[in-house]
Amino acid sequence: MKNLLKGFKRSNFQYMNMAGEDDFSLIETAEDGISLIPEEYTGMYCDPEGQKNLNNAGFMYVNVSGDFIARAHIDLDFIYAEDSAAIMVYENEKNWATVNFEKSNFRTKAVATCVTKDGFSDKSAGPDYPWPSVWLHAIRKGENIAFFYSPDGVNKHLLRHFKFSASEKLKIGLTALSPNGNGDSTMNFYTFELKENFTVQSLTEGN
């Protein structure tokens, strides 16, 4: 897998809800990682009851075709409820999905997922997570996606398996969310690895 953060260059990514080259919410770190500082009240969530709709989180991504494996090594500050660092798979303004490391509404550290289809989000709370950092995995096979988490980057635990899109091309990348924050949270991404044009044998097992 290729680590897209190694020797990081801003020009290797495209950006949504970010200024790209001049955005100071993206900080380059000393060891091939980056940190993202989300602006206040930013998220990616369309409430199925229509009460809370956000589509304004910063997103740095690459375009990918066909099947793929992506994973990122992540930690964050855990200041506000729903502060979250995530991998996002994005088709368009009404269809996207995230696998998240977040501060839950119960003030615990947790892994979670959110799938938005046709403008409505379906959020799924995952288990509380005791370790300080996590590896998140997003894997595509055909029209389907599977999300996993891992304490060590090797032994994966399935969080969600779902049908997503028949589109050949998607956007895959990193996002930082702080729907209840004041713009002072920091999300750290130590690696972001991608293997394109690769199809796993078993999507639910991730290999």
PDB file of C-alpha atoms in Angstrom:
ATOM      1  CA  MET A   1       0.000   0.000   0.000  1.00  0.00           C
ATOM      2  CA  LYS A   2       1.190   3.524  -0.777  1.00  0.00           C
ATOM      3  CA  ASN A   3       1.307   5.995   2.114  1.00  0.00           C
ATOM      4  CA  LEU A   4      -0.031   9.216   0.601  1.00  0.00           C
ATOM      5  CA  LEU A   5       1.219  11.262   3.569  1.00  0.00           C
ATOM      6  CA  LYS A   6       4.863  10.234   3.189  1.00  0.00           C
ATOM      7  CA  GLY A   7       6.796  13.219   1.866  1.00  0.00           C
ATOM      8  CA  PHE A   8       3.499  15.096   2.054  1.00  0.00           C
ATOM      9  CA  LYS A   9       2.691  17.603  -0.679  1.00  0.00           C
ATOM     10  CA  ARG A  10      -0.544  19.558  -0.533  1.00  0.00           C
ATOM     11  CA  SER A  11      -0.738  19.518  -4.314  1.00  0.00           C
ATOM     12  CA  ASN A  12      -1.116  15.712  -4.295  1.00  0.00           C
ATOM     13  CA  PHE A  13      -4.626  16.115  -2.846  1.00  0.00           C
ATOM     14  CA  GLN A  14      -7.794  17.921  -3.814  1.00  0.00           C
ATOM     15  CA  TYR A  15      -9.869  19.780  -1.254  1.00  0.00           C
ATOM     16  CA  MET A  16     -13.509  20.384  -0.370  1.00  0.00           C
ATOM     17  CA  ASN A  17     -14.562  22.982   2.209  1.00  0.00           C
ATOM     18  CA  MET A  18     -10.861  23.864   2.509  1.00  0.00           C
ATOM     19  CA  ALA A  19      -8.676  26.454   0.816  1.00  0.00           C
ATOM     20  CA  GLY A  20      -6.105  23.851  -0.219  1.00  0.00           C
ATOM     21  CA  GLU A  21      -2.628  25.382  -0.514  1.00  0.00           C
ATOM     22  CA  ASP A  22      -3.311  28.287   1.883  1.00  0.00           C
ATOM     23  CA  ASP A  23      -5.536  26.592   4.441  1.00  0.00           C
ATOM     24  CA  PHE A  24      -4.037  26.932   7.923  1.00  0.00           C
ATOM     25  CA  SER A  25      -6.368  24.258   9.313  1.00  0.00           C
ATOM     26  CA  LEU A  26      -3.978  21.723   7.734  1.00  0.00           C
ATOM     27  CA  ILE A  27      -0.685  21.383   9.612  1.00  0.00           C
ATOM     28  CA  GLU A  28       2.213  19.331   8.314  1.00  0.00           C
ATOM     29  CA  THR A  29       3.997  17.400  11.067  1.00  0.00           C
ATOM     30  CA  ALA A  30       7.599  16.296  11.363  1.00  0.00           C
ATOM     31  CA  GLU A  31       7.133  12.577  10.735  1.00  0.00           C
ATOM     32  CA  ASP A  32       5.176  12.362   7.471  1.00  0.00           C
ATOM     33  CA  GLY A  33       1.840  12.986   9.146  1.00  0.00           C
ATOM     34  CA  ILE A  34      -0.640  15.835   9.155  1.00  0.00           C
ATOM     35  CA  SER A  35      -3.051  17.403  11.611  1.00  0.00           C
ATOM     36  CA  LEU A  36      -6.436  18.864  10.716  1.00  0.00           C
ATOM     37  CA  ILE A  37      -8.120  21.511  12.856  1.00  0.00           C
ATOM     38  CA  PRO A  38     -11.830  21.634  11.985  1.00  0.00           C
ATOM     39  CA  GLU A  39     -13.664  24.923  12.018  1.00  0.00           C
ATOM     40  CA  GLU A  40     -16.446  25.323  14.564  1.00  0.00           C
ATOM     41  CA  TYR A  41     -19.743  23.544  13.969  1.00  0.00           C
ATOM     42  CA  THR A  42     -18.528  21.465  11.025  1.00  0.00           C
ATOM     43  CA  GLY A  43     -19.713  17.999  10.109  1.00  0.00           C
ATOM     44  CA  MET A  44     -21.028  15.614   7.463  1.00  0.00           C
ATOM     45  CA  TYR A  45     -24.493  14.588   8.554  1.00  0.00           C
ATOM     46  CA  CYS A  46     -28.001  14.918   7.126  1.00  0.00           C
ATOM     47  CA  ASP A  47     -30.491  14.173   9.889  1.00  0.00           C
ATOM     48  CA  PRO A  48     -33.211  11.781   8.657  1.00  0.00           C
ATOM     49  CA  GLU A  49     -35.628  13.872  10.739  1.00  0.00           C
ATOM     50  CA  GLY A  50     -34.405  17.061   9.065  1.00  0.00           C
ATOM     51  CA  GLN A  51     -33.336  18.797  12.272  1.00  0.00           C
ATOM     52  CA  LYS A  52     -29.553  18.945  11.855  1.00  0.00           C
ATOM     53  CA  ASN A  53     -27.939  19.072   8.433  1.00  0.00           C
ATOM     54  CA  LEU A  54     -24.210  19.646   7.964  1.00  0.00           C
ATOM     55  CA  ASN A  55     -22.127  19.271   4.813  1.00  0.00           C
ATOM     56  CA  ASN A  56     -19.291  21.642   5.626  1.00  0.00           C
ATOM     57  CA  ALA A  57     -16.390  19.612   7.046  1.00  0.00           C
ATOM     58  CA  GLY A  58     -12.974  19.996   5.508  1.00  0.00           C
ATOM     59  CA  PHE A  59     -12.148  17.054   3.238  1.00  0.00           C
ATOM     60  CA  MET A  60      -8.841  16.303   1.531  1.00  0.00           C
ATOM     61  CA  TYR A  61      -9.060  13.538  -1.039  1.00  0.00           C
ATOM     62  CA  VAL A  62      -7.836  11.763  -4.119  1.00  0.00           C
ATOM     63  CA  ASN A  63      -9.933  10.316  -6.915  1.00  0.00           C
ATOM     64  CA  VAL A  64      -9.945   6.551  -7.177  1.00  0.00           C
ATOM     65  CA  SER A  65     -11.417   4.134  -9.723  1.00  0.00           C
ATOM     66  CA  GLY A  66     -12.589   0.597  -9.137  1.00  0.00           C
ATOM     67  CA  ASP A  67     -11.908  -1.520  -6.078  1.00  0.00           C
ATOM     68  CA  PHE A  68      -9.507  -0.364  -3.371  1.00  0.00           C
ATOM     69  CA  ILE A  69      -8.213  -0.705   0.172  1.00  0.00           C
ATOM     70  CA  ALA A  70      -7.621   2.436   2.232  1.00  0.00           C
ATOM     71  CA  ARG A  71      -6.504   2.787   5.825  1.00  0.00           C
ATOM     72  CA  ALA A  72      -5.378   5.563   8.170  1.00  0.00           C
ATOM     73  CA  HIS A  73      -3.700   5.682  11.567  1.00  0.00           C
ATOM     74  CA  ILE A  74      -5.486   8.319  13.666  1.00  0.00           C
ATOM     75  CA  ASP A  75      -5.833  10.003  17.034  1.00  0.00           C
ATOM     76  CA  LEU A  76      -7.443  13.253  18.200  1.00  0.00           C
ATOM     77  CA  ASP A  77      -7.999  15.573  21.158  1.00  0.00           C
ATOM     78  CA  PHE A  78     -11.496  14.355  22.184  1.00  0.00           C
ATOM     79  CA  ILE A  79     -12.602  17.792  23.431  1.00  0.00           C
ATOM     80  CA  TYR A  80     -16.238  18.071  22.356  1.00  0.00           C
ATOM     81  CA  ALA A  81     -18.970  15.479  21.904  1.00  0.00           C
ATOM     82  CA  GLU A  82     -18.927  14.163  18.319  1.00  0.00           C
ATOM     83  CA  ASP A  83     -15.406  15.451  17.630  1.00  0.00           C
ATOM     84  CA  SER A  84     -14.244  12.983  15.022  1.00  0.00           C
ATOM     85  CA  ALA A  85     -11.411  12.102  12.660  1.00  0.00           C
ATOM     86  CA  ALA A  86     -12.474   9.931   9.752  1.00  0.00           C
ATOM     87  CA  ILE A  87     -11.886   8.341   6.402  1.00  0.00           C
ATOM     88  CA  MET A  88     -14.580   9.452   3.987  1.00  0.00           C
ATOM     89  CA  VAL A  89     -15.753   7.800   0.766  1.00  0.00           C
ATOM     90  CA  TYR A  90     -17.569  10.458  -1.258  1.00  0.00           C
ATOM     91  CA  GLU A  91     -19.619  10.230  -4.442  1.00  0.00           C
ATOM     92  CA  ASN A  92     -21.521  13.533  -4.500  1.00  0.00           C
ATOM     93  CA  GLU A  93     -23.298  16.057  -2.256  1.00  0.00           C
ATOM     94  CA  LYS A  94     -26.024  13.538  -1.384  1.00  0.00           C
ATOM     95  CA  ASN A  95     -24.007  10.328  -1.099  1.00  0.00           C
ATOM     96  CA  TRP A  96     -21.012   9.751   1.166  1.00  0.00           C
ATOM     97  CA  ALA A  97     -19.865   7.511   4.012  1.00  0.00           C
ATOM     98  CA  THR A  98     -17.434   7.871   6.911  1.00  0.00           C
ATOM     99  CA  VAL A  99     -15.695   5.562   9.354  1.00  0.00           C
ATOM    100  CA  ASN A 100     -14.844   7.584  12.438  1.00  0.00           C
ATOM    101  CA  PHE A 101     -12.764   7.724  15.598  1.00  0.00           C
ATOM    102  CA  GLU A 102     -14.754  10.036  17.839  1.00  0.00           C
ATOM    103  CA  LYS A 103     -15.753  11.341  21.222  1.00  0.00           C
ATOM    104  CA  SER A 104     -19.204   9.873  21.659  1.00  0.00           C
ATOM    105  CA  ASN A 105     -22.255  11.594  23.093  1.00  0.00           C
ATOM    106  CA  PHE A 106     -21.559   9.542  26.241  1.00  0.00           C
ATOM    107  CA  ARG A 107     -18.100  11.187  26.495  1.00  0.00           C
ATOM    108  CA  THR A 108     -16.272   7.963  25.666  1.00  0.00           C
ATOM    109  CA  LYS A 109     -13.770   7.262  22.902  1.00  0.00           C
ATOM    110  CA  ALA A 110     -15.497   5.194  20.235  1.00  0.00           C
ATOM    111  CA  VAL A 111     -15.417   4.020  16.640  1.00  0.00           C
ATOM    112  CA  ALA A 112     -18.505   4.683  14.542  1.00  0.00           C
ATOM    113  CA  THR A 113     -19.826   4.907  10.986  1.00  0.00           C
ATOM    114  CA  CYS A 114     -22.200   7.148   9.069  1.00  0.00           C
ATOM    115  CA  VAL A 115     -23.659   6.409   5.631  1.00  0.00           C
ATOM    116  CA  THR A 116     -25.520   9.111   3.726  1.00  0.00           C
ATOM    117  CA  LYS A 117     -27.660   7.952   0.802  1.00  0.00           C
ATOM    118  CA  ASP A 118     -29.840  10.237  -1.312  1.00  0.00           C
ATOM    119  CA  GLY A 119     -29.431  13.065   1.194  1.00  0.00           C
ATOM    120  CA  PHE A 120     -30.292  11.149   4.382  1.00  0.00           C
ATOM    121  CA  SER A 121     -27.761   9.911   6.914  1.00  0.00           C
ATOM    122  CA  ASP A 122     -27.816   6.636   8.822  1.00  0.00           C
ATOM    123  CA  LYS A 123     -25.439   6.840  11.777  1.00  0.00           C
ATOM    124  CA  SER A 124     -24.297   3.689  13.529  1.00  0.00           C
ATOM    125  CA  ALA A 125     -22.572   3.881  16.917  1.00  0.00           C
ATOM    126  CA  GLY A 126     -19.748   1.418  17.357  1.00  0.00           C
ATOM    127  CA  PRO A 127     -18.023   0.077  20.456  1.00  0.00           C
ATOM    128  CA  ASP A 128     -16.157   2.132  23.031  1.00  0.00           C
ATOM    129  CA  TYR A 129     -12.450   1.999  22.260  1.00  0.00           C
ATOM    130  CA  PRO A 130      -9.844   1.981  25.079  1.00  0.00           C
ATOM    131  CA  TRP A 131      -6.631   2.625  23.109  1.00  0.00           C
ATOM    132  CA  PRO A 132      -5.262   6.121  22.337  1.00  0.00           C
ATOM    133  CA  SER A 133      -5.058   5.655  18.561  1.00  0.00           C
ATOM    134  CA  VAL A 134      -6.766   3.519  15.930  1.00  0.00           C
ATOM    135  CA  TRP A 135      -6.331   2.212  12.413  1.00  0.00           C
ATOM    136  CA  LEU A 136      -9.458   2.734  10.319  1.00  0.00           C
ATOM    137  CA  HIS A 137      -9.985   0.770   7.103  1.00  0.00           C
ATOM    138  CA  ALA A 138     -12.299   1.397   4.133  1.00  0.00           C
ATOM    139  CA  ILE A 139     -12.486  -1.336   1.495  1.00  0.00           C
ATOM    140  CA  ARG A 140     -14.456  -1.354  -1.745  1.00  0.00           C
ATOM    141  CA  LYS A 141     -15.514  -4.392  -3.753  1.00  0.00           C
ATOM    142  CA  GLY A 142     -17.853  -3.666  -6.643  1.00  0.00           C
ATOM    143  CA  GLU A 143     -20.797  -1.609  -5.420  1.00  0.00           C
ATOM    144  CA  ASN A 144     -20.117  -2.474  -1.778  1.00  0.00           C
ATOM    145  CA  ILE A 145     -18.024  -0.960   0.998  1.00  0.00           C
ATOM    146  CA  ALA A 146     -16.802  -2.419   4.296  1.00  0.00           C
ATOM    147  CA  PHE A 147     -15.495  -0.398   7.239  1.00  0.00           C
ATOM    148  CA  PHE A 148     -13.135  -1.878   9.849  1.00  0.00           C
ATOM    149  CA  TYR A 149     -11.158  -0.711  12.859  1.00  0.00           C
ATOM    150  CA  SER A 150      -7.935  -2.099  14.255  1.00  0.00           C
ATOM    151  CA  PRO A 151      -5.742  -1.362  17.295  1.00  0.00           C
ATOM    152  CA  ASP A 152      -2.587  -2.508  15.479  1.00  0.00           C
ATOM    153  CA  GLY A 153      -3.284  -2.055  11.761  1.00  0.00           C
ATOM    154  CA  VAL A 154      -3.299  -5.817  11.178  1.00  0.00           C
ATOM    155  CA  ASN A 155      -6.123  -7.488  13.112  1.00  0.00           C
ATOM    156  CA  LYS A 156      -9.299  -5.886  11.747  1.00  0.00           C
ATOM    157  CA  HIS A 157     -12.770  -5.831  13.274  1.00  0.00           C
ATOM    158  CA  LEU A 158     -15.749  -5.301  10.971  1.00  0.00           C
ATOM    159  CA  LEU A 159     -17.885  -2.266  11.778  1.00  0.00           C
ATOM    160  CA  ARG A 160     -20.154  -2.053   8.752  1.00  0.00           C
ATOM    161  CA  HIS A 161     -20.792  -3.704   5.366  1.00  0.00           C
ATOM    162  CA  PHE A 162     -23.142  -1.945   2.943  1.00  0.00           C
ATOM    163  CA  LYS A 163     -24.060  -1.291  -0.665  1.00  0.00           C
ATOM    164  CA  PHE A 164     -22.852   2.156  -1.689  1.00  0.00           C
ATOM    165  CA  SER A 165     -22.468   3.044  -5.365  1.00  0.00           C
ATOM    166  CA  ALA A 166     -22.229   1.649  -8.868  1.00  0.00           C
ATOM    167  CA  SER A 167     -20.117   4.626  -9.961  1.00  0.00           C
ATOM    168  CA  GLU A 168     -16.662   3.618 -11.180  1.00  0.00           C
ATOM    169  CA  LYS A 169     -15.001   6.734  -9.739  1.00  0.00           C
ATOM    170  CA  LEU A 170     -15.212   7.889  -6.125  1.00  0.00           C
ATOM    171  CA  LYS A 171     -13.354  10.291  -3.855  1.00  0.00           C
ATOM    172  CA  ILE A 172     -11.470   8.843  -0.885  1.00  0.00           C
ATOM    173  CA  GLY A 173      -9.714  10.851   1.800  1.00  0.00           C
ATOM    174  CA  LEU A 174      -9.525  12.322   5.282  1.00  0.00           C
ATOM    175  CA  THR A 175     -11.934  14.570   7.113  1.00  0.00           C
ATOM    176  CA  ALA A 176     -12.121  16.271  10.529  1.00  0.00           C
ATOM    177  CA  LEU A 177     -15.499  16.892  12.156  1.00  0.00           C
ATOM    178  CA  SER A 178     -16.488  19.045  15.125  1.00  0.00           C
ATOM    179  CA  PRO A 179     -20.248  19.734  15.020  1.00  0.00           C
ATOM    180  CA  ASN A 180     -20.306  20.974  18.632  1.00  0.00           C
ATOM    181  CA  GLY A 181     -16.833  22.508  18.755  1.00  0.00           C
ATOM    182  CA  ASN A 182     -15.299  25.958  18.765  1.00  0.00           C
ATOM    183  CA  GLY A 183     -12.524  25.410  16.239  1.00  0.00           C
ATOM    184  CA  ASP A 184      -9.861  24.375  18.755  1.00  0.00           C
ATOM    185  CA  SER A 185      -9.789  20.593  18.324  1.00  0.00           C
ATOM    186  CA  THR A 186      -6.935  18.798  16.579  1.00  0.00           C
ATOM    187  CA  MET A 187      -7.184  15.554  14.607  1.00  0.00           C
ATOM    188  CA  ASN A 188      -3.911  13.735  13.820  1.00  0.00           C
ATOM    189  CA  PHE A 189      -3.389  11.466  10.818  1.00  0.00           C
ATOM    190  CA  TYR A 190      -0.089   9.589  10.969  1.00  0.00           C
ATOM    191  CA  THR A 191      -0.556   7.611   7.753  1.00  0.00           C
ATOM    192  CA  PHE A 192      -3.078   7.408   4.944  1.00  0.00           C
ATOM    193  CA  GLU A 193      -2.457   4.344   2.825  1.00  0.00           C
ATOM    194  CA  LEU A 194      -4.181   3.402  -0.421  1.00  0.00           C
ATOM    195  CA  LYS A 195      -4.046   0.361  -2.684  1.00  0.00           C
ATOM    196  CA  GLU A 196      -5.907   0.942  -5.948  1.00  0.00           C
ATOM    197  CA  ASN A 197      -7.240  -1.554  -8.489  1.00  0.00           C
ATOM    198  CA  PHE A 198      -7.152  -4.332  -5.930  1.00  0.00           C
ATOM    199  CA  THR A 199     -10.060  -6.623  -5.074  1.00  0.00           C
ATOM    200  CA  VAL A 200     -10.226  -8.517  -1.792  1.00  0.00           C
ATOM    201  CA  GLN A 201     -11.555 -12.065  -1.814  1.00  0.00           C
ATOM    202  CA  SER A 202     -13.843 -11.565   1.194  1.00  0.00           C
ATOM    203  CA  LEU A 203     -15.168  -8.082   1.819  1.00  0.00           C
ATOM    204  CA  THR A 204     -16.508  -8.926   5.287  1.00  0.00           C
ATOM    205  CA  GLU A 205     -13.113 -10.291   6.325  1.00  0.00           C
ATOM    206  CA  GLY A 206     -11.179  -7.511   4.587  1.00  0.00           C
ATOM    207  CA  ASN A 207      -8.736  -9.722   2.712  1.00  0.00           C
TER     208      ASN A 207
END
